[in-house]
Amino acid sequence: MKRSVVVRGERFEFVDLRTVLAQANEEKSGDQLAGLAASGERQRIAAKQVLADLTLGEIVDEPVIDPDQDQVSRLILDRLDHSVLARFRGMTVGSFRDWILDDATTSGMLEAAAPGIAPEVAAAVAKIMGNKDLILAASKIRVVTRCRNTMGQRGVFGVRAQPNHPRDELGGILLAAADGLLHGCGDAMIGVNPAAESIPVVQGILRALDRLIQGLGVPTQACCLAHITTQLAAMELGAPVDLLFQSVAGTEAANQSFGINLALIEDGRSRVIDHHRDREVSWVGDQVMYFETGQGSALSAGGHHGVDQLTLEARAYGFARAFDPFLVNSVVGFIGPEYLFDERQIIRAGLEDHFMGKLLGLPMGVDVCYTNHAAADQNSADNLLLLLAMAGCNYVMGVPCGDDVMLNYQSTSFHDAIAARRLLGLRPAPEFASWLQERGLPSGFDPITGDKPGSRRMLDHIERVLDSPDVRG
């Protein structure tokens, strides 16, 4: 492996692949915090040159974290399709980038290549791409998944309705969910982050959402984003689980900090698939997992092993794809400015994450978000939202007014999603779009004007749900 290069008369030496990957990364405050970042732009360019000349085989053959000491590394290597990789082993990262962007390389060809692409390879090629490259490459890839409906087709721009409530009040949650449905949002999922990590709270939320969905015949799925063990405990007590949620990361140590491991995720997925077979629901597919990730999570957990945050994020996707998820969500600006300092870094990271996940065969969404102490604002969020919509992002968040009153961060609103759909001629998931039309509700890209025929029926149904004994109990 070539590990040195001269840039404008200055020689740069790189001791290993981990160093090359870290110093080739675009500027990130998290890498600086970890002491891994390039010292300046010249060193960054030198690292990119070295990285571009490495072959894909060289990257796979030098694991950044020892697979004998890290469960994620072992999973990634064991699940890699070496027969597919064989077609690309001798190709350099630079040539691989050119192949991805080539007009002759189709969506089907990229889909077929995904099982042979290692996460570190996806990270490497992302590091030598500009933002426009990341958008163009990702736009070529569609990843279609199915649970209660179908997500990911070309021309579809989904929305996860996020009706959080600071006190987990079911009335507030259902009204916010109905607000999303009335705006044509919620096709990707209606997902609630509970304020309390409690089995009874999770039971109540899941039952209420299921009553809402079943009673109105909404072709979408529900999720309560508690810890996986809490969700499974609620399920064993009779709560309906459509999607099983868990935050995941790119190292075993980081996953341990989340209280999870490979066996727990495998067991949970299997149990939810069995649970689906026992429910009277017209499932259109058996993808049951919902994962959330974010650059900087392993560093914040003290489990980064000296690997940069972009590469670790790609490894999180390598972990996630082993479980055939229905949705994956990069919560790109949520961790804070210690890891992504400002709007430039947040926008870059959102485009990187979306591209890498799609290249690895994942159904990627992005929470276009920022915390109130980051150097970002709603204008920068608008920029990333539209760039991701052009890149073919499967879905984004729909938060009432864009201000999450429970998690205390800024995201995208129902109106933001409608605007993106209208600007780019996108639509909700097909089953969901048909449901909106049948119910006399807005189409998902038209503004709400006046009292639509289905609005009163929806509010009446919410009242019946709240009066239901199994929800109130």
Coordinates of C-alpha atoms in Angstrom, one line a residue:
M1 CA 0.0 0.0 0.0
K2 CA 1.3 3.4 -1.0
R3 CA 1.4 5.6 2.2
S4 CA 3.3 8.7 1.2
V5 CA 2.8 11.5 -1.3
V6 CA 4.4 14.9 -2.1
V7 CA 2.1 17.9 -2.4
R8 CA 3.7 21.2 -3.5
G9 CA 7.1 20.0 -2.3
E10 CA 6.0 18.7 1.0
R11 CA 6.1 15.0 1.7
F12 CA 3.2 13.4 3.8
E13 CA 3.5 10.0 5.4
F14 CA 0.6 8.0 6.6
V15 CA 1.2 5.1 9.0
D16 CA -1.9 3.0 8.3
L17 CA -5.3 3.0 6.5
R18 CA -7.0 4.4 9.6
T19 CA -4.8 7.5 9.4
V20 CA -5.4 7.9 5.7
L21 CA -9.2 7.6 6.1
A22 CA -9.3 10.1 9.0
Q23 CA -7.1 12.7 7.4
A24 CA -8.9 12.5 4.1
N25 CA -12.2 13.4 5.7
E26 CA -13.7 16.8 5.2
E27 CA -13.4 19.0 8.2
K28 CA -15.4 17.8 11.2
S29 CA -15.3 19.1 14.7
G30 CA -15.7 15.5 16.0
D31 CA -12.5 14.4 14.3
Q32 CA -10.7 17.4 15.7
L33 CA -12.0 16.6 19.2
A34 CA -10.6 13.0 18.8
G35 CA -7.3 14.3 17.6
L36 CA -7.7 12.5 14.2
A37 CA -8.2 15.3 11.8
A38 CA -5.8 16.6 9.2
S39 CA -3.6 19.4 10.4
G40 CA -4.6 21.6 7.4
E41 CA -5.9 21.5 3.8
R42 CA -2.6 20.4 2.3
Q43 CA -2.5 17.3 4.5
R44 CA -6.1 16.6 3.7
I45 CA -5.5 16.8 0.0
A46 CA -2.4 14.5 0.4
A47 CA -4.6 11.9 2.3
K48 CA -7.2 12.1 -0.5
Q49 CA -4.6 11.4 -3.1
V50 CA -3.3 8.4 -1.3
L51 CA -6.8 7.2 -0.6
A52 CA -7.8 7.6 -4.3
D53 CA -4.9 5.3 -5.4
L54 CA -5.7 2.5 -3.0
T55 CA -7.5 -0.5 -4.4
L56 CA -10.8 -1.8 -2.9
G57 CA -9.0 -5.0 -2.1
E58 CA -6.3 -3.2 -0.1
I59 CA -9.0 -1.5 2.0
V60 CA -10.9 -4.7 2.7
D61 CA -7.7 -6.6 3.6
E62 CA -6.7 -4.0 6.3
P63 CA -9.5 -3.8 8.8
V64 CA -9.6 -0.5 10.7
I65 CA -10.7 -2.4 13.8
D66 CA -9.5 -6.0 14.5
P67 CA -12.4 -8.4 13.7
D68 CA -11.2 -10.7 16.5
Q69 CA -11.8 -7.9 19.0
D70 CA -14.9 -6.2 17.6
Q71 CA -18.3 -7.8 16.8
V72 CA -19.2 -5.3 14.2
S73 CA -16.0 -5.9 12.3
R74 CA -16.6 -9.6 12.3
L75 CA -20.2 -9.2 11.2
I76 CA -19.1 -6.9 8.3
L77 CA -16.5 -9.3 7.0
D78 CA -18.7 -12.4 7.5
R79 CA -21.6 -10.8 5.5
L80 CA -19.5 -9.4 2.7
D81 CA -20.2 -11.1 -0.6
H82 CA -16.6 -11.8 -1.8
S83 CA -17.9 -13.2 -5.1
V84 CA -19.2 -9.7 -5.9
L85 CA -16.2 -8.0 -4.4
A86 CA -14.0 -10.0 -6.7
R87 CA -15.2 -7.9 -9.7
F88 CA -13.9 -4.7 -8.0
R89 CA -10.9 -5.8 -5.9
G90 CA -8.3 -4.4 -8.2
M91 CA -10.1 -1.2 -8.9
T92 CA -8.8 1.9 -7.1
V93 CA -11.1 4.1 -5.0
G94 CA -10.7 6.9 -7.7
S95 CA -11.7 4.5 -10.5
F96 CA -14.6 3.2 -8.3
R97 CA -15.8 6.8 -7.9
D98 CA -15.7 7.3 -11.7
W99 CA -17.6 4.0 -12.2
I100 CA -20.4 5.0 -9.8
L101 CA -20.8 8.4 -11.5
D102 CA -20.6 7.1 -15.1
D103 CA -23.9 7.4 -17.0
A104 CA -23.4 3.9 -18.2
T105 CA -23.6 2.6 -14.6
T106 CA -27.3 2.0 -13.9
S107 CA -29.3 1.7 -10.7
G108 CA -29.5 -2.0 -11.2
M109 CA -25.7 -2.3 -11.5
L110 CA -25.2 -0.4 -8.3
E111 CA -27.8 -2.5 -6.5
A112 CA -26.1 -5.7 -7.6
A113 CA -22.7 -4.3 -6.4
A114 CA -24.0 -3.4 -2.9
P115 CA -23.4 -6.8 -1.1
G116 CA -19.7 -6.7 -2.1
I117 CA -19.1 -3.2 -1.0
A118 CA -17.5 -2.9 2.5
P119 CA -18.5 0.0 4.7
E120 CA -14.9 1.3 4.7
V121 CA -15.0 1.4 0.9
A122 CA -18.2 3.4 0.9
A123 CA -16.5 5.8 3.4
A124 CA -13.4 6.0 1.2
V125 CA -15.2 6.9 -2.0
A126 CA -17.4 9.4 -0.1
K127 CA -14.3 11.2 1.1
I128 CA -13.1 11.9 -2.5
M129 CA -16.5 13.1 -3.7
G130 CA -17.8 16.7 -3.8
N131 CA -21.3 17.5 -2.6
K132 CA -22.6 17.4 -6.1
D133 CA -21.1 14.0 -6.7
L134 CA -22.8 12.7 -3.5
I135 CA -26.1 13.9 -4.7
L136 CA -25.8 12.6 -8.2
A137 CA -24.5 9.2 -7.2
A138 CA -27.2 8.7 -4.5
S139 CA -30.0 9.8 -6.9
K140 CA -29.2 6.8 -9.1
I141 CA -29.9 4.3 -6.3
R142 CA -33.4 3.3 -5.2
V143 CA -33.8 1.0 -2.2
V144 CA -37.5 -0.3 -2.0
T145 CA -38.8 -1.8 1.3
R146 CA -42.1 -3.1 2.5
C147 CA -44.0 -3.4 5.8
R148 CA -47.6 -2.1 5.9
N149 CA -46.8 -0.1 2.8
T150 CA -44.1 0.3 0.1
M151 CA -41.3 2.9 0.5
G152 CA -38.4 4.0 -1.7
Q153 CA -39.7 4.0 -5.2
R154 CA -38.4 6.6 -7.6
G155 CA -40.5 9.8 -7.3
V156 CA -41.6 9.0 -3.8
F157 CA -40.5 11.3 -0.9
G158 CA -41.8 10.0 2.4
V159 CA -42.2 11.6 5.8
R160 CA -42.0 10.1 9.2
A161 CA -44.6 11.9 11.3
Q162 CA -43.0 12.6 14.7
P163 CA -45.8 13.6 17.1
N164 CA -43.7 13.7 20.3
H165 CA -45.2 15.0 23.6
P166 CA -43.2 16.2 26.6
R167 CA -45.5 14.3 29.0
D168 CA -46.4 11.4 26.7
E169 CA -50.1 12.5 26.7
L170 CA -51.9 10.3 24.2
G171 CA -54.3 13.0 23.2
G172 CA -51.5 15.3 22.3
I173 CA -49.7 12.6 20.4
L174 CA -52.8 11.6 18.4
L175 CA -53.7 15.1 17.5
A176 CA -50.1 15.8 16.3
A177 CA -50.2 12.6 14.3
A178 CA -53.6 13.6 12.8
D179 CA -52.1 17.0 11.9
G180 CA -49.4 15.1 9.9
L181 CA -52.0 12.9 8.2
L182 CA -54.0 16.0 7.2
H183 CA -50.9 17.4 5.6
G184 CA -50.3 14.2 3.7
C185 CA -47.4 13.1 5.9
G186 CA -46.7 10.0 7.9
D187 CA -46.4 7.5 5.0
A188 CA -42.9 6.4 6.1
M189 CA -44.0 5.9 9.7
I190 CA -45.7 7.5 12.7
G191 CA -42.9 7.3 15.2
V192 CA -43.0 8.6 18.8
N193 CA -40.0 9.2 21.0
P194 CA -41.3 8.6 24.5
A195 CA -40.4 11.0 27.2
A196 CA -40.4 8.2 29.8
E197 CA -38.6 4.9 29.3
S198 CA -41.5 2.8 30.7
I199 CA -43.2 -0.3 29.6
P200 CA -46.7 1.0 30.4
V201 CA -46.0 4.3 28.5
V202 CA -44.8 2.3 25.5
Q203 CA -47.8 0.0 25.6
G204 CA -50.2 3.0 25.7
I205 CA -48.5 4.8 22.8
L206 CA -48.3 1.6 20.6
R207 CA -52.0 0.7 21.3
A208 CA -53.2 4.3 20.6
L209 CA -51.2 4.5 17.3
D210 CA -52.4 1.1 16.2
R211 CA -56.1 2.1 16.9
L212 CA -55.5 5.3 14.9
I213 CA -54.0 3.4 11.9
Q214 CA -56.4 0.5 12.0
G215 CA -59.5 2.6 12.5
L216 CA -58.7 5.0 9.7
G217 CA -57.3 2.3 7.4
V218 CA -54.0 4.2 7.1
P219 CA -51.4 2.3 5.1
T220 CA -48.5 3.1 7.3
Q221 CA -46.6 1.7 10.3
A222 CA -46.2 2.8 13.9
C223 CA -43.1 2.8 16.1
C224 CA -42.3 3.8 19.7
L225 CA -38.6 4.7 20.0
A226 CA -37.9 3.3 23.4
H227 CA -35.0 0.9 24.0
I228 CA -35.4 -2.4 22.2
T229 CA -35.9 -4.4 25.4
T230 CA -38.7 -2.1 26.5
Q231 CA -40.5 -2.4 23.2
L232 CA -40.2 -6.2 23.3
A233 CA -41.4 -6.3 26.9
A234 CA -44.5 -4.2 25.8
M235 CA -45.0 -6.6 22.9
E236 CA -45.0 -9.6 25.2
L237 CA -47.8 -7.9 27.2
G238 CA -49.9 -7.5 24.1
A239 CA -48.8 -4.2 22.6
P240 CA -48.8 -4.2 18.7
V241 CA -45.3 -3.6 17.2
D242 CA -45.0 -2.7 13.6
L243 CA -41.4 -1.6 13.5
L244 CA -38.8 -2.5 16.1
F245 CA -36.5 0.5 16.8
Q246 CA -32.9 0.7 18.0
S247 CA -30.0 3.2 17.8
V248 CA -26.9 1.5 16.4
A249 CA -23.3 2.4 15.9
G250 CA -20.2 1.3 14.1
T251 CA -18.3 -0.5 16.9
E252 CA -19.1 -3.1 19.5
A253 CA -18.1 -0.8 22.3
A254 CA -20.5 1.9 21.1
N255 CA -23.3 -0.6 20.8
Q256 CA -22.6 -1.8 24.3
S257 CA -23.1 1.8 25.5
F258 CA -26.6 1.6 23.9
G259 CA -27.2 -1.6 25.8
I260 CA -27.3 -3.8 22.7
N261 CA -25.4 -6.5 20.9
L262 CA -25.7 -8.6 17.8
A263 CA -27.7 -11.4 19.5
L264 CA -30.2 -9.0 21.0
I265 CA -31.0 -7.4 17.6
E266 CA -31.2 -10.8 15.9
D267 CA -33.6 -12.2 18.6
G268 CA -35.8 -9.0 18.6
R269 CA -36.1 -9.1 14.8
S270 CA -37.1 -12.8 14.8
R271 CA -39.7 -12.2 17.6
V272 CA -41.3 -9.3 15.8
I273 CA -41.5 -11.2 12.5
D274 CA -43.3 -14.0 14.4
H275 CA -45.5 -11.4 16.1
H276 CA -46.6 -10.0 12.7
R277 CA -47.8 -13.5 11.6
D278 CA -50.2 -13.6 14.6
R279 CA -51.8 -10.2 13.8
E280 CA -54.7 -9.6 11.4
V281 CA -52.9 -7.0 9.3
S282 CA -52.5 -6.9 5.6
W283 CA -48.7 -6.8 5.5
V284 CA -47.1 -6.1 2.2
G285 CA -43.7 -7.2 3.3
D286 CA -41.7 -8.5 6.3
Q287 CA -39.1 -5.8 6.9
V288 CA -39.6 -4.9 10.5
M289 CA -36.5 -3.0 11.7
Y290 CA -36.0 0.7 12.1
F291 CA -32.5 1.9 12.9
E292 CA -31.1 5.4 13.8
T293 CA -27.5 6.4 13.5
G294 CA -25.4 9.6 13.5
Q295 CA -21.9 10.7 13.0
G296 CA -20.1 11.1 16.3
S297 CA -22.1 8.5 18.3
A298 CA -19.1 6.2 18.8
L299 CA -16.9 9.0 19.8
S300 CA -19.4 10.3 22.3
A301 CA -19.7 6.8 23.7
G302 CA -15.9 6.5 24.0
G303 CA -15.8 3.6 21.6
H304 CA -14.3 5.0 18.4
H305 CA -10.9 3.0 18.5
G306 CA -9.1 5.9 16.8
V307 CA -11.3 5.8 13.7
D308 CA -12.9 8.9 12.2
Q309 CA -16.6 9.5 12.6
L310 CA -17.5 9.2 8.9
T311 CA -15.9 5.8 8.6
L312 CA -17.6 4.7 11.8
E313 CA -21.0 5.9 10.4
A314 CA -20.4 3.7 7.4
R315 CA -19.7 0.8 9.7
A316 CA -23.0 1.4 11.5
Y317 CA -24.7 0.9 8.1
G318 CA -22.7 -2.3 7.7
F319 CA -24.2 -3.5 11.0
A320 CA -27.7 -2.3 10.1
R321 CA -27.9 -4.0 6.7
A322 CA -27.4 -7.4 8.2
F323 CA -30.9 -7.1 9.6
D324 CA -32.8 -6.1 6.4
P325 CA -34.4 -2.9 7.8
F326 CA -37.5 -1.2 6.6
L327 CA -36.0 2.3 7.4
V328 CA -32.7 3.7 8.5
N329 CA -32.4 7.3 9.7
S330 CA -29.3 9.4 10.0
V331 CA -30.1 11.9 12.7
V332 CA -27.4 14.1 11.2
G333 CA -27.2 17.2 13.5
F334 CA -28.7 15.8 16.7
I335 CA -25.6 15.0 18.6
G336 CA -24.4 18.5 18.6
P337 CA -21.7 21.0 17.5
E338 CA -18.9 19.0 19.3
Y339 CA -19.2 16.5 16.4
L340 CA -20.7 18.6 13.5
F341 CA -20.0 22.3 14.3
D342 CA -21.9 24.3 11.8
E343 CA -24.3 24.2 8.8
R344 CA -21.5 23.4 6.4
Q345 CA -20.4 20.3 8.3
I346 CA -24.0 19.3 8.9
I347 CA -25.0 19.6 5.2
R348 CA -21.8 17.7 4.2
A349 CA -22.5 14.9 6.7
G350 CA -26.1 14.5 5.7
L351 CA -25.1 14.1 2.0
E352 CA -22.3 11.7 3.0
D353 CA -24.6 9.5 5.2
H354 CA -27.3 9.3 2.6
F355 CA -24.9 8.3 -0.2
M356 CA -23.0 5.7 1.9
G357 CA -26.2 4.1 3.1
K358 CA -27.7 3.9 -0.3
L359 CA -24.5 2.5 -1.8
L360 CA -24.5 -0.2 0.8
G361 CA -28.1 -1.1 -0.1
L362 CA -30.0 0.6 2.8
P363 CA -33.3 2.5 2.7
M364 CA -31.9 5.8 3.9
G365 CA -33.8 8.7 5.4
V366 CA -32.2 11.7 7.1
D367 CA -33.5 13.8 10.0
V368 CA -32.5 17.3 8.7
C369 CA -31.9 18.7 12.1
Y370 CA -29.7 20.8 14.4
T371 CA -29.5 21.6 18.1
N372 CA -30.0 25.2 19.3
H373 CA -26.3 25.6 20.2
A374 CA -25.0 24.7 16.7
A375 CA -24.0 27.3 14.2
A376 CA -27.0 26.5 12.0
D377 CA -30.5 27.8 11.3
Q378 CA -33.6 27.0 9.4
N379 CA -32.2 28.3 6.2
S380 CA -29.4 25.8 6.3
A381 CA -31.9 23.1 7.1
D382 CA -33.9 24.1 4.1
N383 CA -30.8 23.8 1.9
L384 CA -30.1 20.3 3.1
L385 CA -33.7 19.2 2.8
L386 CA -33.9 20.2 -0.9
L387 CA -30.4 18.7 -1.6
L388 CA -31.5 15.4 -0.1
A389 CA -34.9 15.4 -1.9
M390 CA -32.9 15.8 -5.2
A391 CA -30.6 13.0 -4.1
G392 CA -33.6 10.6 -3.8
C393 CA -33.7 10.4 0.0
N394 CA -36.4 7.9 1.0
Y395 CA -37.9 10.1 3.7
V396 CA -37.4 13.0 6.2
M397 CA -39.0 14.0 9.5
G398 CA -42.3 15.8 9.9
V399 CA -42.3 17.5 13.2
P400 CA -45.2 19.9 14.1
C401 CA -43.8 23.4 13.3
G402 CA -40.3 21.9 12.9
D403 CA -39.7 22.4 16.7
D404 CA -39.6 19.2 18.7
V405 CA -41.0 20.2 22.1
M406 CA -39.9 17.0 23.7
L407 CA -36.4 16.5 22.3
N408 CA -35.7 20.2 22.2
Y409 CA -34.1 20.4 18.7
Q410 CA -35.0 21.8 15.3
S411 CA -36.1 19.5 12.4
T412 CA -38.3 19.7 9.4
S413 CA -42.1 20.4 9.5
F414 CA -45.0 18.9 7.6
H415 CA -45.1 22.1 5.5
D416 CA -41.4 21.7 4.6
A417 CA -42.0 18.3 3.2
I418 CA -45.0 19.5 1.2
A419 CA -42.8 22.3 -0.3
A420 CA -40.1 19.9 -1.3
R421 CA -42.6 17.6 -2.9
R422 CA -44.2 20.4 -4.8
L423 CA -40.9 21.9 -6.0
L424 CA -39.6 18.6 -7.3
G425 CA -42.8 16.8 -8.4
L426 CA -42.5 14.1 -5.7
R427 CA -45.3 12.2 -4.0
P428 CA -46.1 10.1 -0.9
A429 CA -45.9 6.3 -0.9
P430 CA -48.4 4.9 -3.5
E431 CA -50.7 3.1 -1.0
F432 CA -50.7 6.2 1.2
A433 CA -51.4 8.5 -1.7
S434 CA -54.4 6.4 -2.7
W435 CA -55.7 6.4 0.8
L436 CA -55.4 10.2 0.9
Q437 CA -57.4 10.5 -2.3
E438 CA -60.1 8.0 -1.1
R439 CA -60.5 9.9 2.2
G440 CA -60.8 13.3 0.5
L441 CA -57.6 14.5 2.2
P442 CA -54.8 16.6 0.8
S443 CA -52.7 14.8 -1.7
G444 CA -49.4 15.2 0.2
F445 CA -48.1 18.0 -1.9
D446 CA -51.0 20.4 -2.0
P447 CA -51.5 23.0 0.8
I448 CA -54.5 22.5 3.1
T449 CA -57.3 24.8 2.3
G450 CA -60.5 24.8 4.3
D451 CA -62.2 21.8 5.8
K452 CA -61.5 18.7 3.8
P453 CA -64.2 16.0 3.9
G454 CA -62.0 13.5 5.8
S455 CA -60.9 16.0 8.5
R456 CA -63.9 15.8 10.7
R457 CA -64.0 12.0 10.5
M458 CA -60.4 11.8 11.6
L459 CA -61.0 13.9 14.6
D460 CA -64.1 12.0 15.6
H461 CA -62.0 8.8 15.4
I462 CA -59.3 10.2 17.7
E463 CA -62.0 10.8 20.3
R464 CA -63.1 7.2 20.1
V465 CA -59.5 6.0 20.3
L466 CA -59.0 8.0 23.5
D467 CA -62.2 6.6 25.0
S468 CA -61.1 3.0 24.3
P469 CA -60.6 1.0 27.5
D470 CA -57.4 -0.7 26.4
V471 CA -55.8 2.6 25.5
R472 CA -56.9 4.4 28.6
G473 CA -55.8 1.5 30.8

